[in-house]
PDB file of C-alpha atoms in Angstrom:
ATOM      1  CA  UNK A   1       0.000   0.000   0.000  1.00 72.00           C
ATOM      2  CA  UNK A   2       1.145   3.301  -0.867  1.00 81.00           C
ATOM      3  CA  UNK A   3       1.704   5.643   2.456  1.00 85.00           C
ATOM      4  CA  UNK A   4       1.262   9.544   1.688  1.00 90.00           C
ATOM      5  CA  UNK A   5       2.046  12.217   4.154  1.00 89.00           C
ATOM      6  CA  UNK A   6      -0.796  13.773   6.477  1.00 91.00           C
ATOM      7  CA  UNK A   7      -0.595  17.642   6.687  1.00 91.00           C
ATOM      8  CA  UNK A   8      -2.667  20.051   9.260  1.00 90.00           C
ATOM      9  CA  UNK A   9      -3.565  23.567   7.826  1.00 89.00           C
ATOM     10  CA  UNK A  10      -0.453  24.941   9.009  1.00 89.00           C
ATOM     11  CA  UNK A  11       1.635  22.826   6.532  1.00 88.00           C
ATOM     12  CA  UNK A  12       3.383  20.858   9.158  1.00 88.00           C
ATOM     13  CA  UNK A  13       3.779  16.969   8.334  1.00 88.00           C
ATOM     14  CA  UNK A  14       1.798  15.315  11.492  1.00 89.00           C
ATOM     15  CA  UNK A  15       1.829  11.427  10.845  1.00 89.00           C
ATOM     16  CA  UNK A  16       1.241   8.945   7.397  1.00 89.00           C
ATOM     17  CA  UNK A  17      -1.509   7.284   6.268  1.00 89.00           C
ATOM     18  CA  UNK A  18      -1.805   4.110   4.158  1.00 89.00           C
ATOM     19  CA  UNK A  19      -3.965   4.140   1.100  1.00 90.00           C
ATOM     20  CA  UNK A  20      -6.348   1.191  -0.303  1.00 89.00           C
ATOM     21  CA  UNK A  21      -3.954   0.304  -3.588  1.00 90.00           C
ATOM     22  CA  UNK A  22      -7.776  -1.143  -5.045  1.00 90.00           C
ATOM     23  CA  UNK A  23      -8.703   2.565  -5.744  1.00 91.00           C
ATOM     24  CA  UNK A  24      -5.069   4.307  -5.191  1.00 92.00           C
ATOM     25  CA  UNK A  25      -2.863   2.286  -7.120  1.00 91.00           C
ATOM     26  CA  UNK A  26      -4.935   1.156  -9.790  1.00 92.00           C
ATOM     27  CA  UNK A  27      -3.131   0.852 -13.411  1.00 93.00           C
ATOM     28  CA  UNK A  28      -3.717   3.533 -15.957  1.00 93.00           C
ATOM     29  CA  UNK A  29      -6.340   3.178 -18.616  1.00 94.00           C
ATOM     30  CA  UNK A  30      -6.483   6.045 -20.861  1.00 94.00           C
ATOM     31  CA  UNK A  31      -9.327   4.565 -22.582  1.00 95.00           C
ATOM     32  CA  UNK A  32     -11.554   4.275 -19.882  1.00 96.00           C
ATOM     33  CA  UNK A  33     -10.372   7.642 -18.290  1.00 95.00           C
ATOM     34  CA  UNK A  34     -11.323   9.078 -22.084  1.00 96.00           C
ATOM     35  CA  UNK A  35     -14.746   8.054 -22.083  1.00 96.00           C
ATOM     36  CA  UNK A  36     -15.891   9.305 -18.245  1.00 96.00           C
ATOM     37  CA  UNK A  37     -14.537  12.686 -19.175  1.00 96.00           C
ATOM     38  CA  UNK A  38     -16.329  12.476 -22.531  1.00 96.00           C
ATOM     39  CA  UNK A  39     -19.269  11.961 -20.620  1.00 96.00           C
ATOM     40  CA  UNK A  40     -18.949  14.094 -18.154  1.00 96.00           C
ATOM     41  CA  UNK A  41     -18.367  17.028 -20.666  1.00 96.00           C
ATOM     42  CA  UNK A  42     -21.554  15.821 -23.064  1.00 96.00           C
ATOM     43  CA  UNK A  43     -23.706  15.852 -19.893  1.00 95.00           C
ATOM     44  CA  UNK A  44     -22.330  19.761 -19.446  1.00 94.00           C
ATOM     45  CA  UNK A  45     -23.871  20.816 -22.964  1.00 94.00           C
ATOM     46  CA  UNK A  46     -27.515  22.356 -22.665  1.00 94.00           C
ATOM     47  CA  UNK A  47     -28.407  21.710 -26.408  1.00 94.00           C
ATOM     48  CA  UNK A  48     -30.224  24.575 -26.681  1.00 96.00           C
ATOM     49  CA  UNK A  49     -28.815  26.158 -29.886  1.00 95.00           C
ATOM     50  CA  UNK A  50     -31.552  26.037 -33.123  1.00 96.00           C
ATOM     51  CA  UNK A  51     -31.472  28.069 -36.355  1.00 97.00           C
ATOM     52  CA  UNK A  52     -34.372  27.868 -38.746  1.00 96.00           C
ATOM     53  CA  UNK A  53     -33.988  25.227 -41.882  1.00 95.00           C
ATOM     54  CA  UNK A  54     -35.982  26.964 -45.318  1.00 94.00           C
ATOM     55  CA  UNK A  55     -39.075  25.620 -44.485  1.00 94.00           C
ATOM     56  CA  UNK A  56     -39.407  27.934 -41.495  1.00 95.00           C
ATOM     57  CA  UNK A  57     -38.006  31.026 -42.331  1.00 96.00           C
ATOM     58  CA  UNK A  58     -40.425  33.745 -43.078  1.00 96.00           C
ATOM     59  CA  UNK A  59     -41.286  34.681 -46.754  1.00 93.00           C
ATOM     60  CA  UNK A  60     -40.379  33.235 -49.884  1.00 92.00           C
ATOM     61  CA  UNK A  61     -43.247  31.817 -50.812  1.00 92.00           C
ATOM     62  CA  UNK A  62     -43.437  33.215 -54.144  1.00 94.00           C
ATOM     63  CA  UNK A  63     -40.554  32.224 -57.712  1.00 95.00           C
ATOM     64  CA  UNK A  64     -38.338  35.332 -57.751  1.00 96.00           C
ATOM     65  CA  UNK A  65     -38.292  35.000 -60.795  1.00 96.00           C
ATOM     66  CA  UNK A  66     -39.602  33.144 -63.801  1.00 96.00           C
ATOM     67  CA  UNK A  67     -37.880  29.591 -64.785  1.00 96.00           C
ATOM     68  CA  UNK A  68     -36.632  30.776 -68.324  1.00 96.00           C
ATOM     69  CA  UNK A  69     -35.560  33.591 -70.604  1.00 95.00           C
ATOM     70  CA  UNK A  70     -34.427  36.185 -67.968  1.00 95.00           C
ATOM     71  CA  UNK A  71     -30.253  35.533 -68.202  1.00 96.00           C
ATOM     72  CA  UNK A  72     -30.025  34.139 -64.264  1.00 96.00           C
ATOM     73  CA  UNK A  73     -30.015  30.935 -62.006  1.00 96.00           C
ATOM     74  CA  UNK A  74     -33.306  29.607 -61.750  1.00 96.00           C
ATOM     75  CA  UNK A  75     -34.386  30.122 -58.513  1.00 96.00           C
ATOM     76  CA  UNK A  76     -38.033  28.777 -56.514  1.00 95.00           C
ATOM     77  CA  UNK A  77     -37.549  30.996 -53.352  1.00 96.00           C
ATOM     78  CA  UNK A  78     -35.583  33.841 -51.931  1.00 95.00           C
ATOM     79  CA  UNK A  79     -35.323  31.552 -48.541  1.00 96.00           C
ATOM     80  CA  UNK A  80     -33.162  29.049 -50.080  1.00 96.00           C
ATOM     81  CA  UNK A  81     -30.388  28.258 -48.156  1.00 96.00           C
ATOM     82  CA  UNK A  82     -27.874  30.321 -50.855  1.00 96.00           C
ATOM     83  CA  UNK A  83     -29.720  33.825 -50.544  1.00 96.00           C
ATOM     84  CA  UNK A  84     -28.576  36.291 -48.144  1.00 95.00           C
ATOM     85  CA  UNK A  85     -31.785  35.804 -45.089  1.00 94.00           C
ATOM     86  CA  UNK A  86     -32.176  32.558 -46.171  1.00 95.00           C
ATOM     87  CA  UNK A  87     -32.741  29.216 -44.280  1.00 96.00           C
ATOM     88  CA  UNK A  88     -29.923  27.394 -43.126  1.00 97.00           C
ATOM     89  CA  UNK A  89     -28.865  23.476 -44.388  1.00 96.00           C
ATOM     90  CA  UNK A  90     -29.153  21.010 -41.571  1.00 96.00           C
ATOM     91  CA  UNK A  91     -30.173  23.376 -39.422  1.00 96.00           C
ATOM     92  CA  UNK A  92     -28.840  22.680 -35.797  1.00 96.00           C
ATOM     93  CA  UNK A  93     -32.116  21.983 -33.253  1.00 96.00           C
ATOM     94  CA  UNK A  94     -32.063  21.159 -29.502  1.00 97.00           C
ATOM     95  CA  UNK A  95     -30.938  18.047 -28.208  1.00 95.00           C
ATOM     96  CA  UNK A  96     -29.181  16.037 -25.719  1.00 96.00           C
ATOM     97  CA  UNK A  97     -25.670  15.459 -26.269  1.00 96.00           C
ATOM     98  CA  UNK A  98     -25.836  13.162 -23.014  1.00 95.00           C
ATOM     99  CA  UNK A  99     -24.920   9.168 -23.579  1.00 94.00           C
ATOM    100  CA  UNK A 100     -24.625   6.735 -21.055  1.00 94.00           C
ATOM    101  CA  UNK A 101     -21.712   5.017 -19.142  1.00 94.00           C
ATOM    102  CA  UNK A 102     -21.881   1.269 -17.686  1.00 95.00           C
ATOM    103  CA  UNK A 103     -21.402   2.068 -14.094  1.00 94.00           C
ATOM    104  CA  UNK A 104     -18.183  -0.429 -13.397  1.00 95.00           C
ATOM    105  CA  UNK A 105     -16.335   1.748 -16.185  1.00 95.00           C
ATOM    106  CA  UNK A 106     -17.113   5.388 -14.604  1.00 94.00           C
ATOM    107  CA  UNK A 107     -16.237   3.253 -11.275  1.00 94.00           C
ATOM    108  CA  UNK A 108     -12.567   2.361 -12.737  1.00 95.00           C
ATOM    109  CA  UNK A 109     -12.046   6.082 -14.592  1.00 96.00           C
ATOM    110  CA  UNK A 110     -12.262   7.843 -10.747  1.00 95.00           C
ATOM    111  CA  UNK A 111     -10.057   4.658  -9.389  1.00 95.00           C
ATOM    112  CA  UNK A 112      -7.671   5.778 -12.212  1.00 95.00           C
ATOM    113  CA  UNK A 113      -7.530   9.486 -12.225  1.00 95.00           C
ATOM    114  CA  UNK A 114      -7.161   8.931  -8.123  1.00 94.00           C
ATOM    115  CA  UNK A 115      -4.413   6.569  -8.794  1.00 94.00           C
ATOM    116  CA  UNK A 116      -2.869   9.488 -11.198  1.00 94.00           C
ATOM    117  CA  UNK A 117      -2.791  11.370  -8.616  1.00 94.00           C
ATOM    118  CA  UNK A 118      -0.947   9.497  -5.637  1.00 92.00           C
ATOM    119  CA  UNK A 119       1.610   8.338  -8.880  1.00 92.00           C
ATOM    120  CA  UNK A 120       2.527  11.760  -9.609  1.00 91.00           C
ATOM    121  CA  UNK A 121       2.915  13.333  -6.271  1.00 91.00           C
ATOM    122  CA  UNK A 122      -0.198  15.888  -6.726  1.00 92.00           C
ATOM    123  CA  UNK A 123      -2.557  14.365  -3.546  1.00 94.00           C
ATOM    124  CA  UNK A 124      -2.568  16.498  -0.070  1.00 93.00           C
ATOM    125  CA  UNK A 125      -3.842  14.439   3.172  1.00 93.00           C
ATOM    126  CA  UNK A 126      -5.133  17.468   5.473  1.00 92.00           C
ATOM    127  CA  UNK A 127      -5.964  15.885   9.146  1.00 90.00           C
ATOM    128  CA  UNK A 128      -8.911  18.145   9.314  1.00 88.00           C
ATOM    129  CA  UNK A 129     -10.352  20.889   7.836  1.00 88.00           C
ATOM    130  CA  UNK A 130     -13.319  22.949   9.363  1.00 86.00           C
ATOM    131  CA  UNK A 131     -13.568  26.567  10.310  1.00 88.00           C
ATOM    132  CA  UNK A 132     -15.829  28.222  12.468  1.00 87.00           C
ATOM    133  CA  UNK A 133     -16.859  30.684  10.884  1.00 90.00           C
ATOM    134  CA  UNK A 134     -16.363  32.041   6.857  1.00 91.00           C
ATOM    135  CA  UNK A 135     -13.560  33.737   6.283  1.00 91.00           C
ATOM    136  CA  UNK A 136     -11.989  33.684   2.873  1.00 92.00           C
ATOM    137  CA  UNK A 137      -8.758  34.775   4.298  1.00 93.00           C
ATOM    138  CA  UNK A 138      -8.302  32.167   6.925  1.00 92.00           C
ATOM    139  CA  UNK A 139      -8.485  29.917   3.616  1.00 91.00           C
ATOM    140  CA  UNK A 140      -5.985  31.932   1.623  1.00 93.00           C
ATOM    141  CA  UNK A 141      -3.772  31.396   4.568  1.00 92.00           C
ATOM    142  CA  UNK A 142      -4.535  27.450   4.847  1.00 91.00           C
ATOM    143  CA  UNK A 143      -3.680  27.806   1.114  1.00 91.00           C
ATOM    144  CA  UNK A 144      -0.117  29.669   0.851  1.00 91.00           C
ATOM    145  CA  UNK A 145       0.767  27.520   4.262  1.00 92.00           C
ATOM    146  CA  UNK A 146       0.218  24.333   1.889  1.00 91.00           C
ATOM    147  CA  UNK A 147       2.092  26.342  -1.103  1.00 91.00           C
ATOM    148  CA  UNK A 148      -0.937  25.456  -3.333  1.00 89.00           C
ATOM    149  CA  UNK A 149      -2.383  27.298  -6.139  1.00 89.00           C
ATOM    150  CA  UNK A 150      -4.858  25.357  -7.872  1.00 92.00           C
ATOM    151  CA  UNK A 151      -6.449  22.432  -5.924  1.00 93.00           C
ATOM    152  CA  UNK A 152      -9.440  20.486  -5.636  1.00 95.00           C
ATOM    153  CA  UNK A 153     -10.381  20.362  -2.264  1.00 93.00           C
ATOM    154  CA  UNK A 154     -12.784  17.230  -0.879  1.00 93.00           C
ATOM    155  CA  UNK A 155     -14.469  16.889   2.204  1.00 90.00           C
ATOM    156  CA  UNK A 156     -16.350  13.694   3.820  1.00 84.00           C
ATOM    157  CA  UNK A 157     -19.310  16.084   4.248  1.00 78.00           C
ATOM    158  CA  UNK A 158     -20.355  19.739   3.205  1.00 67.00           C
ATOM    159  CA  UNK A 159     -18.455  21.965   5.338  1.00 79.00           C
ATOM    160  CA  UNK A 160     -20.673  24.834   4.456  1.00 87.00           C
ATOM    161  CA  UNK A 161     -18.115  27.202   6.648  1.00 90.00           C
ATOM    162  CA  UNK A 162     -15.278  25.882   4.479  1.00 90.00           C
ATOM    163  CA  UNK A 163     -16.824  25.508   0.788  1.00 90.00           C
ATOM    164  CA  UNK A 164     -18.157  29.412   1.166  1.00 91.00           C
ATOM    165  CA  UNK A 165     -14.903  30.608   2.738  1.00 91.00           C
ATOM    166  CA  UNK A 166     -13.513  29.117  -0.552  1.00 91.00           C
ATOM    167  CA  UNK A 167     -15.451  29.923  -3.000  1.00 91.00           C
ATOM    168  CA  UNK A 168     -14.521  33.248  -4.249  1.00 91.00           C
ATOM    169  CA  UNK A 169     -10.857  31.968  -4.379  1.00 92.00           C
ATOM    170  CA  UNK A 170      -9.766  31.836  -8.177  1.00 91.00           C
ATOM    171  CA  UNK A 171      -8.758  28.305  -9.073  1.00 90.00           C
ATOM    172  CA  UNK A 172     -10.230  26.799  -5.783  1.00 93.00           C
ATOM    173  CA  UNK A 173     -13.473  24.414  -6.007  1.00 92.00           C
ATOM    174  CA  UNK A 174     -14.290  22.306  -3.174  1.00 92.00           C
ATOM    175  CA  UNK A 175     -16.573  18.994  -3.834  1.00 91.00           C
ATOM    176  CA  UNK A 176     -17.632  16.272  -1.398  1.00 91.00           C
ATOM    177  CA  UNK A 177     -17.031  12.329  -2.075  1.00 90.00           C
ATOM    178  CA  UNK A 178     -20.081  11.676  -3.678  1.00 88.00           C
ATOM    179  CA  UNK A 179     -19.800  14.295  -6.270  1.00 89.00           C
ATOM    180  CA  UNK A 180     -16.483  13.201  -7.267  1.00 92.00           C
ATOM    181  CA  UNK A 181     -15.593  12.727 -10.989  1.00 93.00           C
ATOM    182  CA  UNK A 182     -12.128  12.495 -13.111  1.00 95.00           C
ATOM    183  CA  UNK A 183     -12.722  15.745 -15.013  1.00 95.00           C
ATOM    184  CA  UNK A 184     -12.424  17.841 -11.927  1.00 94.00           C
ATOM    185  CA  UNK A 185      -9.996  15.470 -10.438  1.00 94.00           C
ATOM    186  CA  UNK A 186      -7.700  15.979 -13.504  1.00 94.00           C
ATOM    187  CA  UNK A 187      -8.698  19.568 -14.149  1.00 94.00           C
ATOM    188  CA  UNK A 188      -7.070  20.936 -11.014  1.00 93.00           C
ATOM    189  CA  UNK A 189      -3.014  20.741 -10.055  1.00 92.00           C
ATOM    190  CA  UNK A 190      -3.433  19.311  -6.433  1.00 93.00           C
ATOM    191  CA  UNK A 191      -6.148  17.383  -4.811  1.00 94.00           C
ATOM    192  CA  UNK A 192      -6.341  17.795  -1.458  1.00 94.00           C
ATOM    193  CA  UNK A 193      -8.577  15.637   0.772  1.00 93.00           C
ATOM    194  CA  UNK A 194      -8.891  15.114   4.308  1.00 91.00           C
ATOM    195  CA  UNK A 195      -7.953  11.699   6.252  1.00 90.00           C
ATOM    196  CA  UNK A 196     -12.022  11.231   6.762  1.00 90.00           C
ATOM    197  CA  UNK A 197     -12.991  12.011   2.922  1.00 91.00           C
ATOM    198  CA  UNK A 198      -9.795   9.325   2.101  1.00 91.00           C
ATOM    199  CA  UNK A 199     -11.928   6.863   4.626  1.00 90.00           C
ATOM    200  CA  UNK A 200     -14.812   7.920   2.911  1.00 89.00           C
ATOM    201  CA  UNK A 201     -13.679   7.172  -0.481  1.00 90.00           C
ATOM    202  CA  UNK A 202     -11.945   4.195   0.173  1.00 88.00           C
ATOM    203  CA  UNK A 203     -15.347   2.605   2.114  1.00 87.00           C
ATOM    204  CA  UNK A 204     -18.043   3.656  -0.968  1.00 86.00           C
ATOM    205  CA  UNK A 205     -15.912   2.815  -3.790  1.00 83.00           C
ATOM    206  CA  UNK A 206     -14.108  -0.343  -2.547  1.00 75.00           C
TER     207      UNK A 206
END
């Protein structure tokens, strides 16, 4: 089992925890890891853009122009997707972009972008984290003491004190364990998690 140092928010090494090598030291598989943040981004999209095909733009219901004699194109409508106000060719309408994931593979992409992050050194243990009251500066302090800059931060439960002390921080988002995924575990240079979220994570997704 890989052993990672604990930190309190002073930035002072206070002891070492183990970590569960089933969802810390699981192998790479870019594949998998590709698809859950596919996924995760499709699910983002609204699919609310729509343009109007020829059929529903307004007008052009009568020929421009007669079929022969005049010199020009022949032409049936001044909505044709070629004329300037005209409709538009495959118009886009709204949809979902969302698609589904079998559960054991979104299961194995979080095991893997976790395990990406013990491999390369970017995982904080914090013994604790909880303020009592919200102060954005006590968490800029908690954050230069740790020497980080752009972190993911996940707690065992919403800290309400913490997450709104932290949320007008540029480059800080805080998430609990059961709103996990690889995109935002991947999107940010450090993840830092207390020792209870770690027991937390390594008890649901054993």
């Amino acid at each position: 089992m890989a052993k990672v140092p604990v930190y309190d928010i002073n930035g002072s090494k206070v002891e070492e925890m183990e970590l569960n090598d089933d969802i810390f030291g699981v192998p790479m598989n870019e594949s998998v890891l590709h698809s859950a943040i596919l996924q995760y981004l499709a699910n983002q999209r609204q699919g609310t853009q729509s343009a109007k095909t020829r059929a529903e733009v307004r007008g052009g219901g009568r020929k421009p122009w007669r079929q022969k004699g005049t010199g020009r194109a022949r032409q049936g409508s001044i909505r044709s997707p070629q004329w300037k106000g005209g409709g538009v060719v495959f118009a886009p309408k709204p949809r979902s972009y969302s698609f589904k994931l079998n559960r054991k593979v979104k299961r194995l992409a979080l095991k893997c972008a976790l395990s990406s992050r013990v491999e390369n050194e970017k995982i904080i243990v914090l013994n604790e984290l909880n303020f009592n009251e919200v102060k954005t500066k006590q968490m800029v302090k908690v954050m230069e003491n740790l020497k980080l800059n752009k972190a993911l931060i996940v707690l065992d439960n919403s800290e309400k004190n913490v997450v709104l002390s932290a949320r007008n921080i540029p480059n800080v988002e805080t998430a609990c364990v059961n709103t996990l995924n690889p995109y935002d575990i991947l999107k940010y240079d450090t993840f830092v998690v207390t020792k209870k979220a770690v027991s937390l994570i390594q008890e649901v997704y054993a």
